[in-house]
Coordinates of C-alpha atoms in Angstrom, one line a residue:
X128 CA 68.6 64.8 112.0
X129 CA 69.1 66.1 108.4
X130 CA 72.8 66.5 108.9
X131 CA 73.5 62.8 109.5
X132 CA 74.5 62.1 105.9
X133 CA 75.5 65.6 104.8
X134 CA 78.5 65.2 102.5
X135 CA 78.3 61.4 102.8
X136 CA 79.4 58.9 100.2
X137 CA 77.1 56.2 101.6
X138 CA 74.3 54.8 99.5
X139 CA 71.0 56.8 99.5
X140 CA 69.2 53.8 101.0
X141 CA 71.6 53.5 104.0
X142 CA 71.2 57.2 104.7
X143 CA 67.4 57.0 104.5
X144 CA 67.3 54.2 107.0
X145 CA 69.7 56.2 109.2
X146 CA 67.5 59.2 109.1
X147 CA 64.4 57.1 109.8
X148 CA 65.9 55.0 112.6
X149 CA 68.4 57.5 114.0
X150 CA 70.4 54.8 115.7
X151 CA 74.2 55.0 116.5
X152 CA 74.9 52.1 114.1
X153 CA 73.3 53.8 111.2
X154 CA 74.9 57.1 112.0
X155 CA 78.2 55.3 112.0
X156 CA 77.5 54.0 108.4
X157 CA 77.2 57.6 107.1
X158 CA 80.1 59.0 109.1
X159 CA 82.4 56.2 108.1
X160 CA 82.0 57.0 104.4
X161 CA 82.3 60.8 104.6
X162 CA 86.0 61.2 103.8
X163 CA 87.1 62.6 100.4
X164 CA 90.6 62.6 99.0
X165 CA 91.9 64.7 96.0
X166 CA 95.3 64.4 94.2
X167 CA 96.8 65.5 90.9
X168 CA 96.2 62.8 88.4
X169 CA 99.5 63.5 86.6
X170 CA 102.7 65.1 87.8
X171 CA 105.7 66.0 85.6
X172 CA 109.1 66.0 87.3
X173 CA 112.7 66.4 86.2
X174 CA 115.7 64.4 87.2
X175 CA 117.4 65.6 90.4
X176 CA 114.8 68.3 91.0
X177 CA 112.5 68.0 94.0
X178 CA 108.9 67.3 93.2
X179 CA 105.8 67.5 95.4
X180 CA 103.0 65.0 95.3
X181 CA 99.9 66.8 96.5
X182 CA 97.2 65.2 98.4
X183 CA 94.3 67.0 100.2
X184 CA 91.4 65.5 102.1
X185 CA 88.2 66.5 103.8
X186 CA 86.8 64.7 106.8
X187 CA 83.6 65.3 108.6
X188 CA 85.0 64.1 111.9
X189 CA 87.4 66.1 114.0
X190 CA 91.1 65.5 113.4
X191 CA 92.7 63.4 116.1
X192 CA 95.9 61.6 116.8
X193 CA 94.3 58.5 115.3
X194 CA 94.5 60.0 111.8
X195 CA 96.9 58.1 109.5
X196 CA 98.3 58.9 106.1
X197 CA 99.8 56.2 103.8
X198 CA 101.5 56.6 100.5
X199 CA 102.1 53.6 98.3
X200 CA 104.0 53.2 95.0
X201 CA 103.8 50.9 92.1
X202 CA 106.4 51.0 89.2
X203 CA 105.3 52.0 85.7
X204 CA 106.4 48.5 84.6
X205 CA 104.1 46.9 87.1
X206 CA 105.1 44.7 90.0
X207 CA 104.5 44.7 93.7
X208 CA 103.1 47.8 95.4
X209 CA 105.2 49.1 98.2
X210 CA 104.5 51.5 101.1
X211 CA 106.9 54.5 100.9
X212 CA 105.5 56.7 103.6
X213 CA 103.4 56.6 106.8
X214 CA 102.2 59.3 109.0
X215 CA 100.5 59.2 112.4
X216 CA 101.2 62.3 114.6
X217 CA 104.8 62.2 113.1
X218 CA 106.2 61.2 109.8
X219 CA 107.7 57.8 109.1
X220 CA 109.5 57.9 105.7
X221 CA 110.6 54.7 104.1
X222 CA 114.0 53.5 105.4
X223 CA 114.3 50.7 102.8
X224 CA 113.4 50.3 99.2
X225 CA 113.4 52.5 96.2
X226 CA 112.7 55.8 98.0
X227 CA 114.9 55.3 101.1
X228 CA 115.8 58.7 102.6
X229 CA 114.2 60.5 99.7
X230 CA 110.7 61.2 101.0
X231 CA 109.9 64.2 103.2
X232 CA 106.6 65.3 104.7
X233 CA 105.3 68.7 103.5
X234 CA 101.7 68.3 104.6
X235 CA 99.6 69.7 107.4
X236 CA 96.7 67.4 108.6
X237 CA 95.1 70.3 110.5
X238 CA 94.6 72.0 107.1
X239 CA 93.6 68.8 105.3
X240 CA 97.0 68.5 103.6
X241 CA 98.7 65.1 103.3
X242 CA 101.3 66.0 100.6
X243 CA 104.9 64.6 100.4
X244 CA 108.0 65.6 98.4
X245 CA 110.5 63.4 96.6
X246 CA 114.1 64.4 96.6
X247 CA 116.4 63.7 93.6
X248 CA 113.7 61.9 91.5
X249 CA 115.1 59.5 88.9
X250 CA 113.8 57.9 85.7
X251 CA 113.2 54.7 87.6
X252 CA 110.7 56.5 89.9
X253 CA 108.1 56.7 87.1
X254 CA 105.0 55.0 88.3
X255 CA 101.7 55.3 90.2
X256 CA 101.4 56.8 93.7
X257 CA 98.4 56.4 95.9
X258 CA 97.4 58.5 98.9
X259 CA 95.3 57.0 101.6
X260 CA 93.9 58.9 104.7
X261 CA 92.0 57.4 107.6
X262 CA 90.5 59.5 110.3
X263 CA 88.4 57.2 112.5
X264 CA 85.5 56.9 112.3
X265 CA 86.1 58.2 108.7
X266 CA 88.0 55.3 107.3
X267 CA 86.4 54.7 103.9
X268 CA 87.1 56.9 100.9
X269 CA 87.8 57.1 97.2
X270 CA 91.3 55.8 96.1
X271 CA 92.8 58.5 93.8
X272 CA 96.1 57.9 92.1
X273 CA 98.9 60.1 90.8
X274 CA 101.0 59.1 87.8
X275 CA 104.5 60.5 88.0
X276 CA 106.6 61.0 84.9
X277 CA 110.3 61.9 85.4
X278 CA 112.3 63.2 82.5
X279 CA 115.5 65.1 81.8
X280 CA 115.1 68.8 81.6
X281 CA 115.8 70.2 78.1
X282 CA 119.2 72.0 77.5
X283 CA 117.5 75.3 76.7
X284 CA 116.2 75.4 80.3
X285 CA 119.5 74.7 82.0
X286 CA 120.5 78.3 82.7
X287 CA 123.4 78.2 85.1
X288 CA 124.7 81.2 87.0
X289 CA 127.7 81.4 84.5
X290 CA 125.3 81.5 81.5
X291 CA 123.2 84.2 83.1
X292 CA 126.4 86.3 83.9
X293 CA 127.6 85.9 80.3
X294 CA 124.2 87.1 79.0
X295 CA 124.3 90.2 81.3
X296 CA 127.8 91.0 80.2
X297 CA 127.5 90.6 76.5
X298 CA 124.0 91.8 75.9
X299 CA 124.8 95.5 76.4
X300 CA 127.8 95.1 74.1
X301 CA 125.6 93.5 71.4
X302 CA 123.2 96.4 71.7
X303 CA 126.0 98.9 71.2
X304 CA 127.3 97.1 68.2
X305 CA 123.9 97.0 66.6
X306 CA 123.4 100.8 67.2
X307 CA 126.8 101.5 65.6
X308 CA 125.9 99.4 62.6
X309 CA 122.6 101.3 62.2
X310 CA 124.5 104.6 62.5
X311 CA 127.0 103.6 59.9
X312 CA 124.3 102.5 57.6
X313 CA 122.6 105.9 57.9
X314 CA 125.9 107.7 57.4
X315 CA 126.7 105.7 54.3
X316 CA 123.4 106.6 52.8
X317 CA 123.9 110.3 53.4
X318 CA 127.4 110.4 51.9
X319 CA 126.2 108.4 48.9
X320 CA 123.4 110.8 48.3
X321 CA 125.8 113.8 48.5
X322 CA 128.1 112.3 46.0
X323 CA 125.2 111.8 43.5
X324 CA 124.0 115.4 44.0
X325 CA 127.4 117.0 43.6
X326 CA 127.7 118.2 47.1
X327 CA 130.9 120.1 48.0
X328 CA 132.1 120.7 51.6
X329 CA 132.9 124.1 52.8
X330 CA 136.4 125.1 53.9
X331 CA 135.6 124.7 57.6
X332 CA 134.5 121.1 57.2
X333 CA 137.0 118.3 57.7
X334 CA 138.5 117.0 54.4
X335 CA 137.3 113.6 53.2
X336 CA 140.9 112.5 52.6
X337 CA 142.8 111.9 55.8
X338 CA 146.5 112.5 56.1
X339 CA 148.8 109.9 54.6
X340 CA 150.1 109.0 58.0
X341 CA 146.6 108.1 59.2
X342 CA 145.2 106.6 56.0
X343 CA 147.2 103.4 56.2
X344 CA 146.0 102.5 59.7
X345 CA 142.6 101.1 60.9
X346 CA 142.7 103.4 63.9
X347 CA 143.2 106.4 61.7
X348 CA 140.3 105.5 59.4
X349 CA 138.0 105.0 62.5
X350 CA 139.1 108.3 63.9
X351 CA 138.3 110.1 60.7
X352 CA 134.9 108.3 60.5
X353 CA 134.0 109.5 64.0
X354 CA 134.8 113.1 63.1
X355 CA 132.7 112.9 60.1
X356 CA 129.8 111.5 62.2
X357 CA 130.0 114.5 64.5
X358 CA 130.1 117.0 61.7
X359 CA 127.5 115.5 59.4
X360 CA 125.1 113.4 61.5
X361 CA 122.5 116.1 61.9
X362 CA 122.8 117.6 58.4
X363 CA 120.1 117.0 55.9
X364 CA 121.0 116.1 52.3
X365 CA 120.6 118.7 49.6

């Protein structure tokens, strides 16, 4: 007896009478108002990227083939509300109108899911979507709405495969260049300190002056610098 109005959205007076009289008609009042629907109040989408409009429901009656799901849409600018999707045992997407061939069923009524997906959303799709579920005798429920906002994705988020490949190729090179610059800075500091302290190289060290044939070329200077790095990198200044 106490379970007649459990989870019901009927008025307290109606349920009190139902409990007192325990008649089929009053039990029907409580059962008919015991369906609850939940959606996301606001959904953000991007142009040409599929977006899911979630809708979940809870019914206190067993799920049968009589259960129906209807999605309606009203443009942000106002105007007539149109039905864009219907479900009863199978999906019936809209074949005319704004969302023709762009709505797909992604729900599962056995799990209380009545969600749909929109392919290739456009700026013109901005508006209000309503999900309605009826599972006789549960036919009365709240009417939640989802506001969809479609915008262009920012340039910083558009990472194509070519951009990712470029990053993977050039990032290691950039790291090597940075390490070389740091090494050169350290080497320059050591040489500068040695000059100030009057440091003289031994006879076994490579001369600071490269041969005339090498001094005039960039390759020769780099080769000399590399040899100096090998000889003096680990030496401590006096």
